[in-house]
Tab-separated table of C-alpha atoms in Angstrom:
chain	number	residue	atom	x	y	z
A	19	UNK	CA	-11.619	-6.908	8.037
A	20	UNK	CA	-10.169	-10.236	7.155
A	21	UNK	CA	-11.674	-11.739	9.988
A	22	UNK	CA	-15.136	-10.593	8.768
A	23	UNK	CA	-14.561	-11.346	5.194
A	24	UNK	CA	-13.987	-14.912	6.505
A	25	UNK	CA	-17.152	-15.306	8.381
A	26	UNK	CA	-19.009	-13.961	5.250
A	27	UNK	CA	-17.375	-16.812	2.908
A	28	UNK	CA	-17.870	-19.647	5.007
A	29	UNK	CA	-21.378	-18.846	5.470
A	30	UNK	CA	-22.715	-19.074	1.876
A	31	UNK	CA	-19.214	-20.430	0.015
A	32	UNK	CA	-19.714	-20.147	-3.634
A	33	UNK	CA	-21.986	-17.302	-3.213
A	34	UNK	CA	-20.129	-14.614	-1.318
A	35	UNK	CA	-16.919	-13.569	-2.488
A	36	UNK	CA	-15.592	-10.934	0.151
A	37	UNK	CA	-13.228	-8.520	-0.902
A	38	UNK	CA	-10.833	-6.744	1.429
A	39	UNK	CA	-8.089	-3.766	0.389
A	40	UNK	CA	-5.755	-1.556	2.279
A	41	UNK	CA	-1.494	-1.184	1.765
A	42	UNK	CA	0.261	-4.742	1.405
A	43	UNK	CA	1.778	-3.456	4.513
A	44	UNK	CA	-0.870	-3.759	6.805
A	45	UNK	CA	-1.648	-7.573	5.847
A	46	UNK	CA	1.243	-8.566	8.327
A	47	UNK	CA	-1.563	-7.439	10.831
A	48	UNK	CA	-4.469	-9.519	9.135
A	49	UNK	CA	-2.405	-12.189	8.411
A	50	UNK	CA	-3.270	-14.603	10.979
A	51	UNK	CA	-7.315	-14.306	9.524
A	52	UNK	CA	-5.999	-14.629	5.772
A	53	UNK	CA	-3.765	-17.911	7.175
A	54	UNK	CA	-7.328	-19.501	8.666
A	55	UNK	CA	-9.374	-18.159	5.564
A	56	UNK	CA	-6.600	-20.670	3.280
A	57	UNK	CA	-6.899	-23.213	6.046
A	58	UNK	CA	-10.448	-23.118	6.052
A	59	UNK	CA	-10.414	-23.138	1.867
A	60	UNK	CA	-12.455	-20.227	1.303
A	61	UNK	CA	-12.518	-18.181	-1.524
A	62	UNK	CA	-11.320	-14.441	-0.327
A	63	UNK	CA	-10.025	-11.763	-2.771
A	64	UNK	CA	-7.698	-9.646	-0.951
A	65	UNK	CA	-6.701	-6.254	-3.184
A	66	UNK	CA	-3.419	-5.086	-1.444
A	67	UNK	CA	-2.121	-1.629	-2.633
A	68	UNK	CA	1.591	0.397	-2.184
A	69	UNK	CA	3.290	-2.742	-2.630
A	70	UNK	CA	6.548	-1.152	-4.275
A	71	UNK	CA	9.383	0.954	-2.803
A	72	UNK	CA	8.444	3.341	-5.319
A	73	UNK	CA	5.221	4.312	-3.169
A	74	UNK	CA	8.208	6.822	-1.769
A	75	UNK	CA	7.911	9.285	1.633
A	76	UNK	CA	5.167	6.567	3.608
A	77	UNK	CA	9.240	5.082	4.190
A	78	UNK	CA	10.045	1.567	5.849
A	79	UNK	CA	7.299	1.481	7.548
A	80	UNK	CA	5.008	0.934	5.090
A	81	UNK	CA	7.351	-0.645	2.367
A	82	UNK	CA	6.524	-4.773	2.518
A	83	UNK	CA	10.220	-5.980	1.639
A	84	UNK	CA	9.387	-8.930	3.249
A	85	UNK	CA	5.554	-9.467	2.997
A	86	UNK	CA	5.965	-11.237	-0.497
A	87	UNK	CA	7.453	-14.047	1.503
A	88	UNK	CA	5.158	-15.128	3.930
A	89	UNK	CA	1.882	-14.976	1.377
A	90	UNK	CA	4.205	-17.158	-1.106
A	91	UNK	CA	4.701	-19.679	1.494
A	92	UNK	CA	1.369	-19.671	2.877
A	93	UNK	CA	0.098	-23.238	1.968
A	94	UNK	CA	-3.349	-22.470	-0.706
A	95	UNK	CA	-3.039	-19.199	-1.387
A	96	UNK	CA	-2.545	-17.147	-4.425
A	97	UNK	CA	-0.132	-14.637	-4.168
A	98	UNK	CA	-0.393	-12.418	-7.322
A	99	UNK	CA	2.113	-9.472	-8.313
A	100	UNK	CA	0.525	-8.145	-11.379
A	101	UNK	CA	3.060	-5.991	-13.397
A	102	UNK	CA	0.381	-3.344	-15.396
A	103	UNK	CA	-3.537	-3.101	-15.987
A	104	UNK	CA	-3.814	-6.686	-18.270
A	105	UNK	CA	-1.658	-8.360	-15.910
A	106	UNK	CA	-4.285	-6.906	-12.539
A	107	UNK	CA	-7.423	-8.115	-15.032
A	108	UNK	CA	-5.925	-11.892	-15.113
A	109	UNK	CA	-5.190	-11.664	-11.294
A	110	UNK	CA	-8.990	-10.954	-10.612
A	111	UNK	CA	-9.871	-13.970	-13.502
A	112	UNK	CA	-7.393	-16.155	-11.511
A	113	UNK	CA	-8.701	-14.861	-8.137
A	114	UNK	CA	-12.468	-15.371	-9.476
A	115	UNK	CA	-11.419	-18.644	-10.256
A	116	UNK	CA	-9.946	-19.938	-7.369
A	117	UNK	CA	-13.167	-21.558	-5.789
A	118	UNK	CA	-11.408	-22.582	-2.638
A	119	UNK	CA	-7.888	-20.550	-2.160
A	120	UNK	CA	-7.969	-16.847	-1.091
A	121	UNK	CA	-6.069	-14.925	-3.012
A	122	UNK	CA	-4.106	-11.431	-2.616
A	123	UNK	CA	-3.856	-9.066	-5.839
A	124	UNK	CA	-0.605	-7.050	-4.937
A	125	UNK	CA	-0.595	-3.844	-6.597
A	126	UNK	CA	1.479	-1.171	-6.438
A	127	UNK	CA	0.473	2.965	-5.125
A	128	UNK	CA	2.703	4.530	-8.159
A	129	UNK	CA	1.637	4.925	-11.846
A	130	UNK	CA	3.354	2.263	-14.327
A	131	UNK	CA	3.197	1.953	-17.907
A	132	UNK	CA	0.966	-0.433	-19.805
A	133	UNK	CA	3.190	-2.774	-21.578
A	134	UNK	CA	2.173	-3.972	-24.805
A	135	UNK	CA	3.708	-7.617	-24.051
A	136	UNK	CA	1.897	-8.557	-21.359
A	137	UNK	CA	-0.903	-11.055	-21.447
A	138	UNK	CA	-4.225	-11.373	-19.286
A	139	UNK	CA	-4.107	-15.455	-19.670
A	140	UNK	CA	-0.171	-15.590	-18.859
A	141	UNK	CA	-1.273	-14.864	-14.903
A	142	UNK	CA	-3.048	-17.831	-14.699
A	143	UNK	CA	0.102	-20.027	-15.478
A	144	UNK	CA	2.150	-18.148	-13.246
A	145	UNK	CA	5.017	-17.231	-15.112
A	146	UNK	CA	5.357	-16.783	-18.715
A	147	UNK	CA	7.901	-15.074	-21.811
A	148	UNK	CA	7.478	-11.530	-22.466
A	149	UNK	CA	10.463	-11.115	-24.562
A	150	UNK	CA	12.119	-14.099	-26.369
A	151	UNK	CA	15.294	-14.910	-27.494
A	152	UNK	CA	16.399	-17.846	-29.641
A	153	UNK	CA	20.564	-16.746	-28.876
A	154	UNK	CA	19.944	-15.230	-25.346
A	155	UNK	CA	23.118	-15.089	-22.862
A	156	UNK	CA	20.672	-14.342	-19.499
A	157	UNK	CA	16.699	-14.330	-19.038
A	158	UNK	CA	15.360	-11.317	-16.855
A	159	UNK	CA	12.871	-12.067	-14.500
A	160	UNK	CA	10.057	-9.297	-13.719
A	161	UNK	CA	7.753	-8.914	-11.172
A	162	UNK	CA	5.068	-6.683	-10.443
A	163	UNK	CA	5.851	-2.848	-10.030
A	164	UNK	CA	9.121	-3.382	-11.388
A	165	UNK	CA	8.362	-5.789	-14.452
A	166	UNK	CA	9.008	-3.195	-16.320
A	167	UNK	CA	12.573	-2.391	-15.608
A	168	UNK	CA	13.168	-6.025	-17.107
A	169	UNK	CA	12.704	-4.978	-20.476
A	170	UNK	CA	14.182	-1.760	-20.501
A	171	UNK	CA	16.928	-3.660	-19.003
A	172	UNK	CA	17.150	-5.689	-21.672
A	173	UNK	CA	17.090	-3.263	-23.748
A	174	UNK	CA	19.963	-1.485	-22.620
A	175	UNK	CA	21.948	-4.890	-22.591
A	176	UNK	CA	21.571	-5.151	-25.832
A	177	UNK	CA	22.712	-1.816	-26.964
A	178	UNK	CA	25.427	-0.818	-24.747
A	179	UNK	CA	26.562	-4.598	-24.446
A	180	UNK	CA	25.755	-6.305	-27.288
A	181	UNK	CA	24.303	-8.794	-24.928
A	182	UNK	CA	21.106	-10.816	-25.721
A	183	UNK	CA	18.657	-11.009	-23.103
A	184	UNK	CA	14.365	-12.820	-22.758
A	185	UNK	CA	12.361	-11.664	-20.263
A	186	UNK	CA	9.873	-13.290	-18.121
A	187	UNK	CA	7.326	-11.623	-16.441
A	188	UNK	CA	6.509	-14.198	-13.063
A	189	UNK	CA	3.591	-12.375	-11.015
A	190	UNK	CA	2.167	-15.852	-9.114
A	191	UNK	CA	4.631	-18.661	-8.102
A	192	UNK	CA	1.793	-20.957	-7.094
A	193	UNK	CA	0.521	-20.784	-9.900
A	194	UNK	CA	3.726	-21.676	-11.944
A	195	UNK	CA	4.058	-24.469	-9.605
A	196	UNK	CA	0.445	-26.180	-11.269
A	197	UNK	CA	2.397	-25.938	-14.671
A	198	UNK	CA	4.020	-28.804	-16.509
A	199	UNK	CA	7.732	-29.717	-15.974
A	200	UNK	CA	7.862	-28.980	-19.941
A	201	UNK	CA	6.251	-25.549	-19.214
A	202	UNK	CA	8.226	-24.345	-16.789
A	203	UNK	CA	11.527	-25.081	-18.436
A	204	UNK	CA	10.249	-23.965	-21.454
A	205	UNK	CA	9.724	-20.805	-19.670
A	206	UNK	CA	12.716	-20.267	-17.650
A	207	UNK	CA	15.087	-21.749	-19.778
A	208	UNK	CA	17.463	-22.346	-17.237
A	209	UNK	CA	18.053	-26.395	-18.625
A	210	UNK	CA	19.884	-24.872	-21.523
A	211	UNK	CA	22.620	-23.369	-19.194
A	212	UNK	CA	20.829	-20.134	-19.720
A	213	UNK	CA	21.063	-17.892	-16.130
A	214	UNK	CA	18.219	-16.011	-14.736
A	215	UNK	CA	18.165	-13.077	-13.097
A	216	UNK	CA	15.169	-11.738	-10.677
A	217	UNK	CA	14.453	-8.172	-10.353
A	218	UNK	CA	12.513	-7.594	-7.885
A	219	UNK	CA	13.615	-4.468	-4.035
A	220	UNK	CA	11.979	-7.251	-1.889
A	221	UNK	CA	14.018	-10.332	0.037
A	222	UNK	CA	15.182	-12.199	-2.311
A	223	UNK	CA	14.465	-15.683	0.138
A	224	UNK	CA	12.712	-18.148	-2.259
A	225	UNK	CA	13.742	-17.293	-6.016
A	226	UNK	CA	16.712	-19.276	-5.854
A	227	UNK	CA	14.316	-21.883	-7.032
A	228	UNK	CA	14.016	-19.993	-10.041
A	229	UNK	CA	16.915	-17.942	-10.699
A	230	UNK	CA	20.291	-17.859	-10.757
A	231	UNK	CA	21.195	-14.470	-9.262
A	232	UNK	CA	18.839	-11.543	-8.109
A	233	UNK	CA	19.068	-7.926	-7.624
A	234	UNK	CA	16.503	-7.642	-4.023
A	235	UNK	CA	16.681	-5.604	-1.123
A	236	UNK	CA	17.853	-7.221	2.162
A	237	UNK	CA	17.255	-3.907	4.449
A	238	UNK	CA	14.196	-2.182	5.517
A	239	UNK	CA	12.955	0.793	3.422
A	240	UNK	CA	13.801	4.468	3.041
A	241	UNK	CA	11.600	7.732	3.171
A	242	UNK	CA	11.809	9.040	-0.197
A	243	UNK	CA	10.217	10.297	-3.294
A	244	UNK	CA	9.345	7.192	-5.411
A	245	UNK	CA	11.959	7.862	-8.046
A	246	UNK	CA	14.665	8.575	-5.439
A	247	UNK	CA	14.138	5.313	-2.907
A	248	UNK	CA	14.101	3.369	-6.232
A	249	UNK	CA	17.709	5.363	-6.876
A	250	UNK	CA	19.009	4.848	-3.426
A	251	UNK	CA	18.421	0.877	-3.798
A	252	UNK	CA	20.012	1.181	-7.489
A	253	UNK	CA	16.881	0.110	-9.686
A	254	UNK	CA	17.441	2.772	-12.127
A	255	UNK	CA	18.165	1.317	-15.538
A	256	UNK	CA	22.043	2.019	-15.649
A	257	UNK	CA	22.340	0.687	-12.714
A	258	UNK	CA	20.673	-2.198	-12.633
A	259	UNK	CA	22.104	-3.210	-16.621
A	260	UNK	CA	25.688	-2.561	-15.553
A	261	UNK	CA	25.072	-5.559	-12.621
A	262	UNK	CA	23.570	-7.982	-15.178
A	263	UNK	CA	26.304	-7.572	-17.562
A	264	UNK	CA	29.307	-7.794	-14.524
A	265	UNK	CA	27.303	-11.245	-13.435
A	266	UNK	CA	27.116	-12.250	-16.141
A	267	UNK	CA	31.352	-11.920	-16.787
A	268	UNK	CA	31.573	-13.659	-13.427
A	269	UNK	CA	29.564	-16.495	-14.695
A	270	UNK	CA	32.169	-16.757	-17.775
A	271	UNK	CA	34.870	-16.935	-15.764
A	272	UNK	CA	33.818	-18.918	-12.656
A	273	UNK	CA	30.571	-21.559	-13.998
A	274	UNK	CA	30.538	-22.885	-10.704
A	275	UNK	CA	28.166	-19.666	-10.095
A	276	UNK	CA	25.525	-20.970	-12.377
A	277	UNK	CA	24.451	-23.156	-9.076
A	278	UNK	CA	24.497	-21.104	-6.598
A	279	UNK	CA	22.237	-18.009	-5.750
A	280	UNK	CA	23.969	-14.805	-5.838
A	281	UNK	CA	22.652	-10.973	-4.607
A	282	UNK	CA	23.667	-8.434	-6.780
């Protein structure tokens, strides 16, 4: 499939845009056509579906913890983890865009709210503030299925803990990396002492370039209903609030954690 959809671009590039789909999952298997369709520069749109632990019962096998890694290593390629429908239209203006790169939308199986933060342009920088603070004690980062849990996270901080929080929704890394240095601490924040927190049930390898602690998954999968594997991993909102507020009570009392990457 990815082998053919390469063929087709490099014979009329500019004019054929091939488009490939099936579960995240099974782009471990095309992934040595997708690495010569960025080597090659042609443009590619790859639409990868049941990227989430919540997908549930389809179990380890099929649950990419750590897919997200290799595409957001893989020299010009766009990676994008779109967190509801306006987030998945500015992944296919950024893909559509991308004259050169092949790109993978990564999308999840599960039905997820439309949030009414979330902006179709923000994709194409990357990263960008959902939620903003002027007195915030942490920024939440959200990604993709699980964006989000971010703001009902911070939410919850703020009600049970009287604790402040932005969030930033961060579905391309790439593409963050094209941004100003003023942009991207702008956006993170982290320059004004402010930690960050990913949330995100994949290996956490990599966002310790942009946070300060995350709360991943370092194990393969489990067969479960959606709601439950989510559970079993502890990304339900309780859960996950009551580890941003103890971090955050480490950081007080030990600073030296600000600089260095912690699981939670």
């Amino acid at each position: 499939m990815a082998a053919i959809s390469n063929g087709l671009a490099a014979y009329s590039p500019n004019t054929i845009i091939p488009v490939t789909s099936t579960f995240f999952m099974f782009y471990l298997y095309a992934a040595p056509a997708v690495r010569m369709g960025a080597l090659q520069h042609l443009q590619i749109i790859h639409v990868a579906t049941h990227d989430s632990i919540g997908m549930g019962e389809d179990g380890p096998t099929h649950q990419p913890i750590e897919l997200a890694n290799l595409y957001r290593a893989m020299p010009n390629l766009l990676y994008i983890r779109p967190g509801d429908s306006e987030e998945t239209a500015g992944a296919w203006i950024a893909a559509i865009g991308a004259k050169q790169t092949p790109s993978i939308i990564s999308t999840s199986r599960q039905a997820l709210p439309q949030l009414a933060q979330t902006r179709r342009g923000g994709v194409a920088l990357g990263a960008y503030v959902l939620s903003e603070a002027e007195s915030a004690a942490v920024t939440l980062i959200g990604v993709g299925a699980e964006l989000s849990f971010a703001l009902e996270v911070a939410k919850q901080l703020k009600v049970q803990k009287d604790i402040t929080a932005r969030v930033v929704s961060f579905p391309c890394q790439r593409l963050f990396e094209k941004q100003s240095l003023d942009y991207k601490r702008a956006t993170l924040q982290r320059h004004r002492g402010i930690p960050a927190v990913v949330i995100e049930p994949y290996a956490p390898n990599g966002w310790e370039r942009y946070a300060d602690a995350g709360i991943s998954v370092t194990r393969f999968g489990q067969s479960l209903p959606g709601k439950a594997a989510y559970k079993f991993f502890g990304y339900e909102i309780a859960t996950l609030t009551t580890k941003v507020a103890s971090y955050l009570e480490r950081v007080h009392e030990d600073e030296l954690l600000r600089g260095e990457f912690v699981d939670l």
